[in-house]
Amino acid sequence: MTNILYDKIFGSNLKNNKIFLYTESEEVSYKNFTTLTNKLANILVSHGLNPGDRVAVQVEKSVTQLGLYAATIKAGGIYLPLNTAYTPHELNYFLSNARPKIIICATDTMGKLEKLYSSKKASFLTLNANETGSLREKLKSSALSFKAANRTNEDLAVIMYTSGTTGKSKGAKLTHQNLSSNCTILEKSWEFSKNDVLLHMLPTYHTHGLLVACNLLAMVGGSMIFLPKFNVEDALRWIPKATSMMGVPTFYTRLLDNPKFDKNLSENIRLFISGSAPLSADTHTMFKKRTGLSILERYGMTETNMSTSNPYRGKRIAGTIGKALPGVEIRITDRVTGEVLPDGSIGVIEQRGENVFSGYWEMPEKTQDAFTPDNFFITGDLAKRDKNGYLTLVGRDTDMIISGGLNVYPKEVENLIDEIDEVLESAVIGVPHPDLGEGVVAVVVLKRKLLDRKKIQKTLQPNLAKFKQPKFIIYLENLPRNAMGKVQKAALRKQYKELFES
Ligand code: MLC
């Protein structure tokens, strides 16, 4: 019996007394983490989990939460992590679409969700930020051993939702093979080993924090300083004890803004990695000046895991996302004709390899649209490749916004704004933001005056995660349009490019 992902990621360190996780309050060995995983897997199975069933998890980052991920995989389930910022309204969509067998969330979320989502076919368990809840209660009497379910390469391990251009999110299906093969490539490419201690301050409901950081460190038998979220003071305190860190560009710009962050503090660090949003060449250069270290920028997506990387040994070129990782085929194509373009031309990044997901959950048409006939995934990111194979991102084929490493699809926000009686139409754009990379801005045309000036914000609040809500709303008489009547978002982005600069 094999369970491809579990055996690969957690299998070799099961009985190890070495510390896997350091938190502010405890140290968890691999051995204790395995016991926790087994107990959690027994609880999941006792709630009816069969191989192939989904386990939806919307909880704060914690040791138990990471154990739930391992337990779901070990029990043969499909782990479905959900951003804690999602509102019950958004959750209702994910749950109705994925139909999980088990839902694990905070106690107060359960109260709200039960009203919206019919729980007939799902069991609810609770886990709160302070590690209380029904799940922790059940741990006390759960059995210590658990036999891993058989899972092959093609079986699904994780579904992660990504926003879509039409405003409806799509569940990216990630197989045991997608995740385990990518991890092996990263181990070799970034030279991770059991000697590594990774400072982990990312959320664990996205690819970056869960499938890159946690999978990799568990697989090599390393350790993680596992903190609930990023803040500069905690980072400064823990960086001297770490050998590596992964973050979105906002982590690095916030560190640079603090004069206490310097070369001495980071002398034990062998590798700072950045991804999920473009790192500006300026930040790369300033970071090198301050610490003597070049941030390694890499590129990936929920659908593809990690696809390109600057080298561990060799030249890390500021402003580039490096070269295709081993086993990942990348080509640049014309956005209209699909024709493969020569190096130096700007076009859409398409990729193929074991890293690429197996399609969108129960959305065959969207899956078909996302792939070329020869099975390359069309990313929608625009880039050019130089003669040495280094890729530079130059924009996006869609008008997606990346705010602090989180993707926001304008359509989802526009749909909600346009439903307001007084609104004629809206255009949601991303403009440069000094802290978040891009900030969400709504440009709104009213049919008639808003009696309540905060009506738009009040409408969005219960329906949309905070990070998707506009940080600024601009009211115009008309939206700029081209001769075809299409809203010219590029013109709006240009006009408001300095909005967040002061
Ligand atoms: C929080 N807020 C955000 C935000 N995060 N707004 C826009 N964009 C974001 N990313 C809101 C908060 O709710 C708060 O609202 C206000 O903005 C300021 O909060 P903050 O305290 O400054 O934010 P903070 O909690 O520090 O979070 C910022 C952050 C965090 C950048 C540290 O968002 C983060 O950890 N991002 C990482 C996301 C990530 O892991 N992405 C990987 C995706 S995987 P208010 O009004 O209450 O003050 C992927 C694939 C790949 O993309 O290749 O990696």
Coordinates of C-alpha atoms and ligand atoms in Angstrom, one line a residue:
M1 CA 0.0 0.0 0.0
T2 CA 1.3 3.4 -0.9
N3 CA 0.1 6.9 -0.4
I4 CA 2.3 8.9 -2.8
L5 CA 2.2 12.3 -1.2
Y6 CA 2.0 11.3 2.5
D7 CA 4.8 8.8 2.1
K8 CA 7.0 11.3 0.3
I9 CA 6.4 14.3 2.5
F10 CA 6.0 12.9 6.0
G11 CA 6.9 9.2 5.6
S12 CA 10.6 9.2 6.3
N13 CA 10.6 11.3 9.5
L14 CA 7.7 9.7 11.3
K15 CA 9.5 8.4 14.3
N16 CA 12.1 11.2 14.5
N17 CA 12.5 13.1 17.8
K18 CA 13.8 16.1 15.9
I19 CA 11.8 19.3 16.3
F20 CA 9.6 19.9 13.2
L21 CA 7.7 23.0 14.4
Y22 CA 8.8 25.8 16.7
T23 CA 5.9 28.1 17.8
E24 CA 5.8 30.9 20.3
S25 CA 4.5 28.4 22.9
E26 CA 5.6 24.9 22.0
E27 CA 8.1 22.7 20.2
V28 CA 6.6 19.8 18.2
S29 CA 8.8 16.9 17.2
Y30 CA 8.2 14.9 14.0
K31 CA 7.2 12.0 16.2
N32 CA 4.5 14.0 18.1
F33 CA 3.3 15.6 14.8
T34 CA 2.8 12.0 13.4
T35 CA 0.8 11.1 16.5
L36 CA -1.3 14.2 16.1
T37 CA -1.8 13.4 12.4
N38 CA -2.9 9.8 13.2
K39 CA -5.4 11.0 15.9
L40 CA -6.8 13.6 13.5
A41 CA -7.1 11.0 10.7
N42 CA -9.0 8.7 13.0
I43 CA -11.4 11.6 13.8
L44 CA -11.9 12.3 10.1
V45 CA -12.7 8.7 9.3
S46 CA -15.1 8.4 12.3
H47 CA -17.0 11.3 10.7
G48 CA -17.4 9.3 7.5
L49 CA -14.4 10.3 5.5
N50 CA -13.7 8.0 2.6
P51 CA -10.9 8.3 0.1
G52 CA -11.8 11.0 -2.4
D53 CA -14.0 13.0 0.0
R54 CA -13.3 16.6 0.5
V55 CA -12.3 18.1 3.9
A56 CA -13.0 21.9 3.9
V57 CA -10.9 23.8 6.4
Q58 CA -11.2 27.5 7.2
V59 CA -9.3 27.9 10.4
E60 CA -6.4 30.1 11.6
K61 CA -2.9 28.7 11.1
S62 CA -1.9 26.4 13.9
V63 CA -0.1 23.1 14.6
T64 CA -3.5 21.3 14.6
Q65 CA -4.4 22.9 11.3
L66 CA -1.2 21.6 9.7
G67 CA -1.9 18.3 11.3
L68 CA -5.3 18.3 9.6
Y69 CA -3.7 18.7 6.2
A70 CA -1.4 15.8 6.9
A71 CA -4.3 13.7 8.3
T72 CA -6.6 14.4 5.3
I73 CA -3.9 13.3 2.9
K74 CA -3.0 10.2 5.0
A75 CA -6.7 9.2 5.2
G76 CA -7.0 9.5 1.4
G77 CA -9.2 12.7 1.5
I78 CA -8.9 15.9 -0.5
Y79 CA -7.8 18.9 1.5
L80 CA -9.7 22.1 0.7
P81 CA -8.1 25.0 2.5
L82 CA -10.0 28.3 2.6
N83 CA -8.7 31.8 3.4
T84 CA -9.9 32.9 6.8
A85 CA -10.8 36.3 5.3
Y86 CA -13.6 34.7 3.3
T87 CA -17.1 35.8 4.4
P88 CA -19.9 33.2 5.0
H89 CA -21.3 34.4 1.7
E90 CA -18.1 33.4 -0.1
L91 CA -17.8 30.2 1.8
N92 CA -21.3 29.2 0.8
Y93 CA -20.2 29.2 -2.8
F94 CA -17.1 27.1 -2.2
L95 CA -19.0 24.6 0.0
S96 CA -21.9 24.2 -2.5
N97 CA -19.4 23.7 -5.3
A98 CA -17.0 21.3 -3.6
R99 CA -19.6 19.5 -1.4
P100 CA -17.2 18.5 1.4
K101 CA -17.9 15.6 3.7
I102 CA -16.4 17.4 6.6
I103 CA -16.2 21.1 7.3
I104 CA -13.8 22.5 10.0
C105 CA -14.1 26.1 11.0
A106 CA -14.1 28.5 13.9
T107 CA -17.1 28.2 16.3
D108 CA -18.6 31.5 15.4
T109 CA -18.2 30.9 11.7
M110 CA -20.1 27.6 12.1
G111 CA -23.0 29.5 13.7
K112 CA -23.2 31.7 10.6
L113 CA -22.5 29.0 8.0
E114 CA -25.1 26.5 9.3
K115 CA -27.8 29.1 8.4
L116 CA -26.5 29.4 4.8
Y117 CA -25.2 26.0 4.0
S118 CA -27.2 22.9 4.4
S119 CA -25.2 20.7 6.6
K120 CA -27.2 17.6 5.9
K121 CA -24.4 15.9 4.0
A122 CA -21.5 17.3 5.9
S123 CA -20.2 17.0 9.5
F124 CA -19.1 20.2 11.2
L125 CA -16.1 20.3 13.5
T126 CA -14.7 23.4 15.1
L127 CA -11.2 24.6 15.7
N128 CA -10.5 28.1 17.0
A129 CA -7.4 30.3 16.8
N130 CA -6.6 29.4 20.5
E131 CA -6.7 25.7 19.7
T132 CA -10.1 25.1 21.3
G133 CA -13.2 23.6 19.7
S134 CA -14.8 20.2 19.2
L135 CA -11.9 18.9 17.1
R136 CA -9.4 19.4 20.0
E137 CA -11.9 17.8 22.4
K138 CA -12.2 14.7 20.2
L139 CA -8.4 14.4 20.1
K140 CA -8.3 13.4 23.8
S141 CA -9.9 10.1 23.1
S142 CA -8.7 9.4 19.6
A143 CA -6.5 6.3 18.8
L144 CA -2.8 6.8 18.3
S145 CA -2.2 4.8 15.2
F146 CA -3.6 5.0 11.7
K147 CA -2.9 3.1 8.6
A148 CA -2.5 5.3 5.5
A149 CA -5.0 5.0 2.7
N150 CA -3.8 3.8 -0.7
R151 CA -3.4 6.7 -3.1
T152 CA -1.8 6.8 -6.5
N153 CA -0.2 9.5 -8.6
E154 CA -3.5 10.6 -10.3
D155 CA -5.6 10.8 -7.1
L156 CA -6.4 14.3 -5.9
A157 CA -4.7 15.5 -2.8
V158 CA -5.8 19.2 -2.6
I159 CA -8.4 21.5 -4.2
M160 CA -7.5 25.1 -4.0
Y161 CA -9.9 27.8 -5.3
T162 CA -8.7 30.5 -7.6
S163 CA -10.7 33.5 -8.6
G164 CA -11.9 33.6 -12.2
T165 CA -12.3 36.3 -14.8
T166 CA -16.1 35.9 -14.8
G167 CA -16.2 36.4 -11.0
K168 CA -16.8 32.8 -10.2
S169 CA -14.0 30.9 -8.4
K170 CA -12.7 27.7 -9.8
G171 CA -11.3 24.8 -7.7
A172 CA -7.9 23.8 -9.0
K173 CA -7.4 20.0 -8.7
L174 CA -3.9 19.1 -7.5
T175 CA -2.9 15.5 -7.6
H176 CA -0.5 13.5 -5.4
Q177 CA 1.9 13.5 -8.4
N178 CA 1.7 17.3 -9.0
L179 CA 2.6 18.1 -5.4
S180 CA 5.2 15.4 -4.7
S181 CA 7.1 15.9 -8.0
N182 CA 7.3 19.7 -7.5
C183 CA 8.6 19.2 -4.0
T184 CA 11.5 17.0 -5.3
I185 CA 12.4 19.6 -7.9
L186 CA 12.4 22.4 -5.3
E187 CA 14.6 20.4 -2.9
K188 CA 17.3 20.0 -5.5
S189 CA 16.9 23.5 -7.0
W190 CA 17.1 25.4 -3.7
E191 CA 19.3 22.8 -1.9
F192 CA 16.9 22.4 1.1
S193 CA 18.1 19.8 3.7
K194 CA 17.4 18.6 7.2
N195 CA 19.7 21.4 8.4
D196 CA 17.2 24.1 7.3
V197 CA 15.1 26.1 9.7
L198 CA 12.5 28.0 7.7
L199 CA 10.9 31.1 9.2
H200 CA 7.3 30.5 8.2
M201 CA 5.1 33.5 8.5
L202 CA 2.9 32.9 5.5
P203 CA -0.8 31.9 5.6
T204 CA -1.2 28.1 5.2
Y205 CA -4.3 28.2 3.0
H206 CA -2.5 29.0 -0.2
T207 CA 0.1 27.3 -2.4
H208 CA 3.0 29.3 -1.1
G209 CA 2.7 28.7 2.6
L210 CA 1.3 25.1 2.5
L211 CA 2.4 23.3 -0.6
V212 CA 5.8 25.0 -1.1
A213 CA 6.9 25.8 2.4
C214 CA 5.4 23.0 4.5
N215 CA 5.7 20.2 2.0
L216 CA 9.3 21.0 1.3
L217 CA 10.5 21.4 4.9
A218 CA 8.6 18.2 6.0
M219 CA 10.0 16.3 3.1
V220 CA 13.7 17.1 3.8
G221 CA 13.2 16.6 7.6
G222 CA 13.9 20.3 8.4
S223 CA 12.3 22.6 11.0
M224 CA 9.9 25.5 10.7
I225 CA 9.5 28.5 13.0
F226 CA 5.8 28.4 12.6
L227 CA 4.2 31.8 13.4
P228 CA 0.5 32.8 12.9
K229 CA 1.1 35.6 10.5
F230 CA 3.7 38.1 9.3
N231 CA 4.7 41.1 11.3
V232 CA 8.0 42.9 11.3
E233 CA 8.7 42.8 15.0
D234 CA 8.3 39.0 15.2
A235 CA 10.3 38.6 12.0
L236 CA 13.2 40.6 13.5
R237 CA 13.1 38.4 16.6
W238 CA 13.1 35.1 14.8
I239 CA 15.3 35.7 11.7
P240 CA 18.6 35.1 13.7
K241 CA 17.4 31.6 14.5
A242 CA 16.4 30.7 10.9
T243 CA 18.4 29.6 7.8
S244 CA 15.8 30.5 5.3
M245 CA 12.6 32.4 4.8
M246 CA 9.8 32.5 2.2
G247 CA 7.6 35.5 1.7
V248 CA 5.6 37.7 -0.6
P249 CA 7.3 41.0 -1.7
T250 CA 5.4 42.9 1.0
F251 CA 7.4 41.0 3.7
Y252 CA 10.6 42.2 2.2
T253 CA 9.6 45.8 1.7
R254 CA 8.3 46.0 5.3
L255 CA 11.6 44.5 6.6
L256 CA 13.5 47.1 4.6
D257 CA 11.4 49.9 6.1
N258 CA 12.7 48.9 9.5
P259 CA 16.3 50.2 10.3
K260 CA 16.8 47.3 12.8
F261 CA 16.9 44.9 9.8
D262 CA 20.5 44.5 8.7
K263 CA 23.3 42.2 7.7
N264 CA 24.1 41.1 11.3
L265 CA 20.5 40.1 11.9
S266 CA 20.4 37.9 8.9
E267 CA 23.9 36.4 9.1
N268 CA 22.5 32.8 9.6
I269 CA 20.2 33.0 6.6
R270 CA 21.3 31.2 3.5
L271 CA 18.2 31.9 1.4
F272 CA 15.5 34.5 1.2
I273 CA 12.8 33.5 -1.3
S274 CA 10.1 35.7 -2.8
G275 CA 7.0 34.8 -4.8
S276 CA 3.3 35.2 -5.4
A277 CA 3.7 38.7 -6.7
P278 CA 6.4 40.4 -8.7
L279 CA 9.4 41.7 -6.6
S280 CA 10.6 45.0 -7.9
A281 CA 14.2 45.3 -9.1
D282 CA 14.5 48.2 -6.6
T283 CA 13.5 46.1 -3.7
H284 CA 15.9 43.3 -4.8
T285 CA 18.8 45.8 -5.1
M286 CA 18.1 47.6 -1.8
F287 CA 17.8 44.2 0.0
K288 CA 21.2 43.1 -1.4
K289 CA 22.8 46.4 -0.3
R290 CA 21.3 46.1 3.2
T291 CA 22.0 42.4 3.9
G292 CA 24.5 41.3 1.2
L293 CA 22.0 38.6 0.1
S294 CA 20.2 38.4 -3.2
I295 CA 16.5 37.5 -2.7
L296 CA 15.8 34.4 -4.9
E297 CA 12.7 35.3 -6.9
R298 CA 10.6 32.4 -8.3
Y299 CA 7.3 32.2 -10.1
G300 CA 4.3 29.9 -9.7
M301 CA 0.5 29.7 -9.5
T302 CA -2.1 27.7 -7.7
E303 CA -2.7 25.7 -10.9
T304 CA 1.0 24.9 -11.4
N305 CA 2.9 25.1 -8.1
M306 CA 6.4 26.3 -8.8
S307 CA 7.3 26.8 -12.4
T308 CA 10.4 29.0 -12.7
S309 CA 13.2 30.1 -10.4
N310 CA 16.3 32.2 -10.2
P311 CA 19.2 29.8 -9.5
Y312 CA 20.4 28.9 -6.0
R313 CA 24.0 28.9 -7.4
G314 CA 24.4 31.3 -10.2
K315 CA 23.2 34.7 -11.1
R316 CA 19.9 35.9 -9.6
I317 CA 18.8 38.6 -11.9
A318 CA 16.7 41.4 -10.3
G319 CA 13.3 41.9 -11.9
T320 CA 13.3 38.4 -13.5
I321 CA 11.6 35.2 -12.3
G322 CA 14.5 33.1 -13.5
K323 CA 14.4 30.0 -15.7
A324 CA 12.0 27.1 -16.1
L325 CA 12.5 24.6 -13.3
P326 CA 13.7 21.1 -14.3
G327 CA 10.7 19.1 -15.8
V328 CA 8.7 22.2 -16.5
E329 CA 8.3 23.1 -20.2
I330 CA 7.7 26.8 -20.8
R331 CA 6.9 28.6 -24.0
I332 CA 5.9 32.1 -24.9
T333 CA 3.0 32.4 -27.3
D334 CA 1.1 35.1 -29.2
R335 CA -1.9 36.1 -27.1
V336 CA -4.2 36.2 -30.2
T337 CA -2.9 33.5 -32.6
G338 CA -1.4 31.1 -30.0
E339 CA 1.7 30.9 -32.2
V340 CA 5.0 30.1 -30.3
L341 CA 7.2 33.2 -30.2
P342 CA 10.9 33.5 -30.4
D343 CA 13.0 34.7 -27.4
G344 CA 12.8 38.4 -26.8
S345 CA 9.1 38.6 -27.8
I346 CA 6.4 39.4 -25.3
G347 CA 3.6 36.8 -25.1
V348 CA 1.6 34.6 -22.8
I349 CA 3.4 32.0 -20.6
E350 CA 2.2 28.5 -21.4
Q351 CA 3.5 25.5 -19.4
R352 CA 3.4 21.8 -19.3
G353 CA 4.8 19.3 -16.9
E354 CA 4.0 17.1 -13.9
N355 CA 3.6 20.3 -11.8
V356 CA 0.5 21.3 -13.8
F357 CA -2.9 20.7 -12.2
S358 CA -5.4 18.2 -13.6
G359 CA -8.2 20.7 -14.3
Y360 CA -10.9 22.7 -12.5
W361 CA -13.3 20.8 -10.2
E362 CA -16.4 20.0 -12.1
M363 CA -15.8 22.7 -14.7
P364 CA -14.9 20.8 -17.9
E365 CA -15.4 23.8 -20.1
K366 CA -13.2 26.1 -18.1
T367 CA -10.6 23.3 -18.0
Q368 CA -10.8 22.9 -21.7
D369 CA -10.4 26.7 -22.2
A370 CA -7.3 26.7 -19.9
F371 CA -5.3 24.2 -22.0
T372 CA -4.0 24.2 -25.6
P373 CA -4.7 21.1 -27.7
D374 CA -1.1 19.9 -27.0
N375 CA -1.8 20.2 -23.2
F376 CA 0.0 23.3 -22.3
F377 CA -1.7 25.4 -19.5
I378 CA -2.3 28.9 -20.6
T379 CA -1.3 31.0 -17.6
G380 CA -2.6 34.5 -18.7
D381 CA 0.7 36.0 -17.5
L382 CA 2.7 37.9 -20.0
A383 CA 6.5 37.6 -20.2
K384 CA 9.5 37.6 -22.4
R385 CA 12.5 35.3 -22.3
D386 CA 16.1 36.3 -22.9
K387 CA 18.7 34.3 -24.7
N388 CA 19.9 32.7 -21.5
G389 CA 16.4 31.5 -20.6
Y390 CA 15.6 34.1 -17.9
L391 CA 11.9 35.2 -18.0
T392 CA 10.7 38.7 -17.1
L393 CA 7.0 39.2 -16.3
V394 CA 5.6 42.2 -18.1
G395 CA 2.0 42.1 -17.2
R396 CA -1.2 40.0 -17.4
D397 CA -3.5 39.0 -20.2
T398 CA -6.4 39.4 -17.7
D399 CA -7.0 42.4 -15.5
M400 CA -6.4 40.4 -12.3
I401 CA -4.9 42.4 -9.4
I402 CA -2.3 41.0 -7.0
S403 CA -2.6 42.7 -3.6
G404 CA 0.0 41.6 -1.0
G405 CA 0.4 38.3 -2.8
L406 CA -3.4 37.6 -3.0
N407 CA -5.3 37.5 -6.3
V408 CA -8.3 39.7 -6.8
Y409 CA -10.5 39.4 -9.9
P410 CA -12.2 42.7 -10.6
K411 CA -15.3 41.1 -12.0
E412 CA -16.2 39.6 -8.7
V413 CA -16.1 43.0 -7.0
E414 CA -17.7 44.8 -9.9
N415 CA -20.7 42.4 -9.9
L416 CA -21.4 43.2 -6.3
I417 CA -21.1 47.0 -6.8
D418 CA -23.2 46.9 -9.9
E419 CA -26.1 45.3 -8.0
I420 CA -26.5 48.4 -5.9
D421 CA -29.6 50.4 -7.1
E422 CA -27.9 53.7 -7.3
V423 CA -24.9 52.4 -9.3
L424 CA -24.9 52.5 -13.1
E425 CA -21.6 50.7 -13.6
S426 CA -18.2 50.2 -12.1
A427 CA -14.6 49.3 -13.1
V428 CA -12.3 47.8 -10.5
I429 CA -8.6 48.2 -11.1
G430 CA -5.2 47.6 -9.4
V431 CA -2.9 50.6 -9.1
P432 CA 0.6 50.7 -7.5
H433 CA 0.6 50.5 -3.7
P434 CA 3.8 51.0 -1.8
D435 CA 3.1 48.2 0.7
L436 CA 0.9 45.7 -1.1
G437 CA 2.3 46.0 -4.6
E438 CA -1.1 46.7 -6.0
G439 CA -4.1 48.3 -4.3
V440 CA -7.7 47.6 -5.3
V441 CA -9.6 50.8 -6.5
A442 CA -13.2 51.0 -7.6
V443 CA -14.2 53.6 -10.2
V444 CA -18.0 54.0 -10.0
V445 CA -20.6 55.8 -12.1
L446 CA -23.8 56.5 -10.2
K447 CA -27.3 56.6 -11.7
R448 CA -28.4 58.8 -8.8
K449 CA -26.9 60.3 -5.7
L450 CA -26.0 57.9 -2.9
L451 CA -28.0 58.9 0.2
D452 CA -25.7 56.8 2.4
R453 CA -22.2 57.8 1.3
K454 CA -20.8 54.5 2.7
K455 CA -23.4 52.3 1.0
I456 CA -20.8 50.6 -1.4
Q457 CA -18.5 49.7 1.5
K458 CA -21.4 48.5 3.6
T459 CA -22.7 46.3 0.8
L460 CA -19.3 44.8 0.1
Q461 CA -18.3 44.1 3.8
P462 CA -20.5 41.0 4.5
N463 CA -20.0 39.6 1.0
L464 CA -16.4 40.0 0.2
A465 CA -13.1 39.2 1.9
K466 CA -11.4 42.3 3.2
F467 CA -8.4 41.9 0.9
K468 CA -10.7 42.1 -2.1
Q469 CA -12.5 45.3 -1.0
P470 CA -11.5 48.6 -2.6
K471 CA -9.1 50.6 -0.6
F472 CA -10.3 53.7 -2.5
I473 CA -13.6 54.5 -4.4
I474 CA -13.6 57.1 -7.1
Y475 CA -16.8 58.5 -8.6
L476 CA -16.8 59.6 -12.2
E477 CA -19.5 60.8 -14.6
N478 CA -18.5 58.2 -17.2
L479 CA -16.0 55.4 -17.7
P480 CA -13.5 55.9 -20.5
R481 CA -14.3 53.6 -23.4
N482 CA -12.7 52.7 -26.7
A483 CA -14.4 52.8 -30.1
M484 CA -15.8 49.3 -29.5
G485 CA -17.4 50.5 -26.3
K486 CA -15.0 48.5 -24.0
V487 CA -14.0 50.2 -20.8
Q488 CA -10.4 51.3 -21.0
K489 CA -9.0 50.0 -17.7
A490 CA -5.5 50.8 -18.9
A491 CA -6.4 54.5 -19.1
L492 CA -7.9 54.4 -15.6
R493 CA -4.8 52.6 -14.2
K494 CA -2.6 55.3 -15.8
Q495 CA -4.8 58.2 -14.5
Y496 CA -4.7 56.9 -10.9
K497 CA -1.3 55.4 -10.8
E498 CA -0.2 57.8 -8.1
L499 CA -3.2 57.4 -5.9
F500 CA -1.5 55.5 -3.1
E501 CA 1.8 57.3 -3.4
S502 CA 1.5 59.9 -0.7
Ligands
MLC1 C1 -4.6 42.1 4.7 N1 -5.3 43.1 4.2 C2 -5.1 43.2 2.9 C3 -4.2 42.2 2.6 N2 -3.9 41.5 3.7 N3 -5.6 44.1 1.9 C4 -5.2 43.9 0.7 N4 -4.3 42.9 0.3 C5 -3.8 42.0 1.2 N5 -3.0 41.1 0.9 C6 -6.2 44.1 4.9 C7 -6.4 43.7 6.3 O1 -7.7 43.0 6.4 C8 -6.5 45.1 7.0 O2 -7.7 45.7 6.8 C9 -5.6 45.9 6.1 O3 -5.6 45.3 4.9 C10 -4.2 46.1 6.6 O4 -3.9 44.9 7.3 P1 -2.4 44.5 7.7 O5 -2.4 44.2 9.1 O6 -1.4 45.6 7.2 O7 -2.2 43.3 6.8 P2 -1.5 42.1 7.2 O8 -2.3 41.3 8.1 O9 -0.1 42.5 7.7 O10 -1.4 41.3 5.9 C11 -0.6 41.7 4.8 C12 0.2 40.6 4.3 C13 -0.7 39.4 4.1 C14 0.8 41.0 3.0 C15 1.3 40.2 5.3 O11 -1.8 39.7 3.2 C16 -0.1 38.1 3.6 O12 0.5 37.4 4.4 N6 -0.1 37.9 2.3 C17 0.5 36.7 1.7 C18 -0.5 36.1 0.8 C19 0.0 34.7 0.3 O13 0.4 33.9 1.0 N7 -0.1 34.5 -1.0 C20 0.3 33.3 -1.7 C21 -0.8 32.9 -2.7 S1 -0.2 31.5 -3.5 P3 -8.3 46.7 8.0 O14 -9.3 47.5 7.2 O15 -8.9 45.7 8.9 O16 -7.2 47.5 8.5 C22 0.3 32.0 -5.0 C23 1.2 31.1 -5.8 C24 2.6 31.4 -5.6 O17 0.1 33.1 -5.3 O18 3.3 31.5 -6.6 O19 3.0 31.6 -4.5

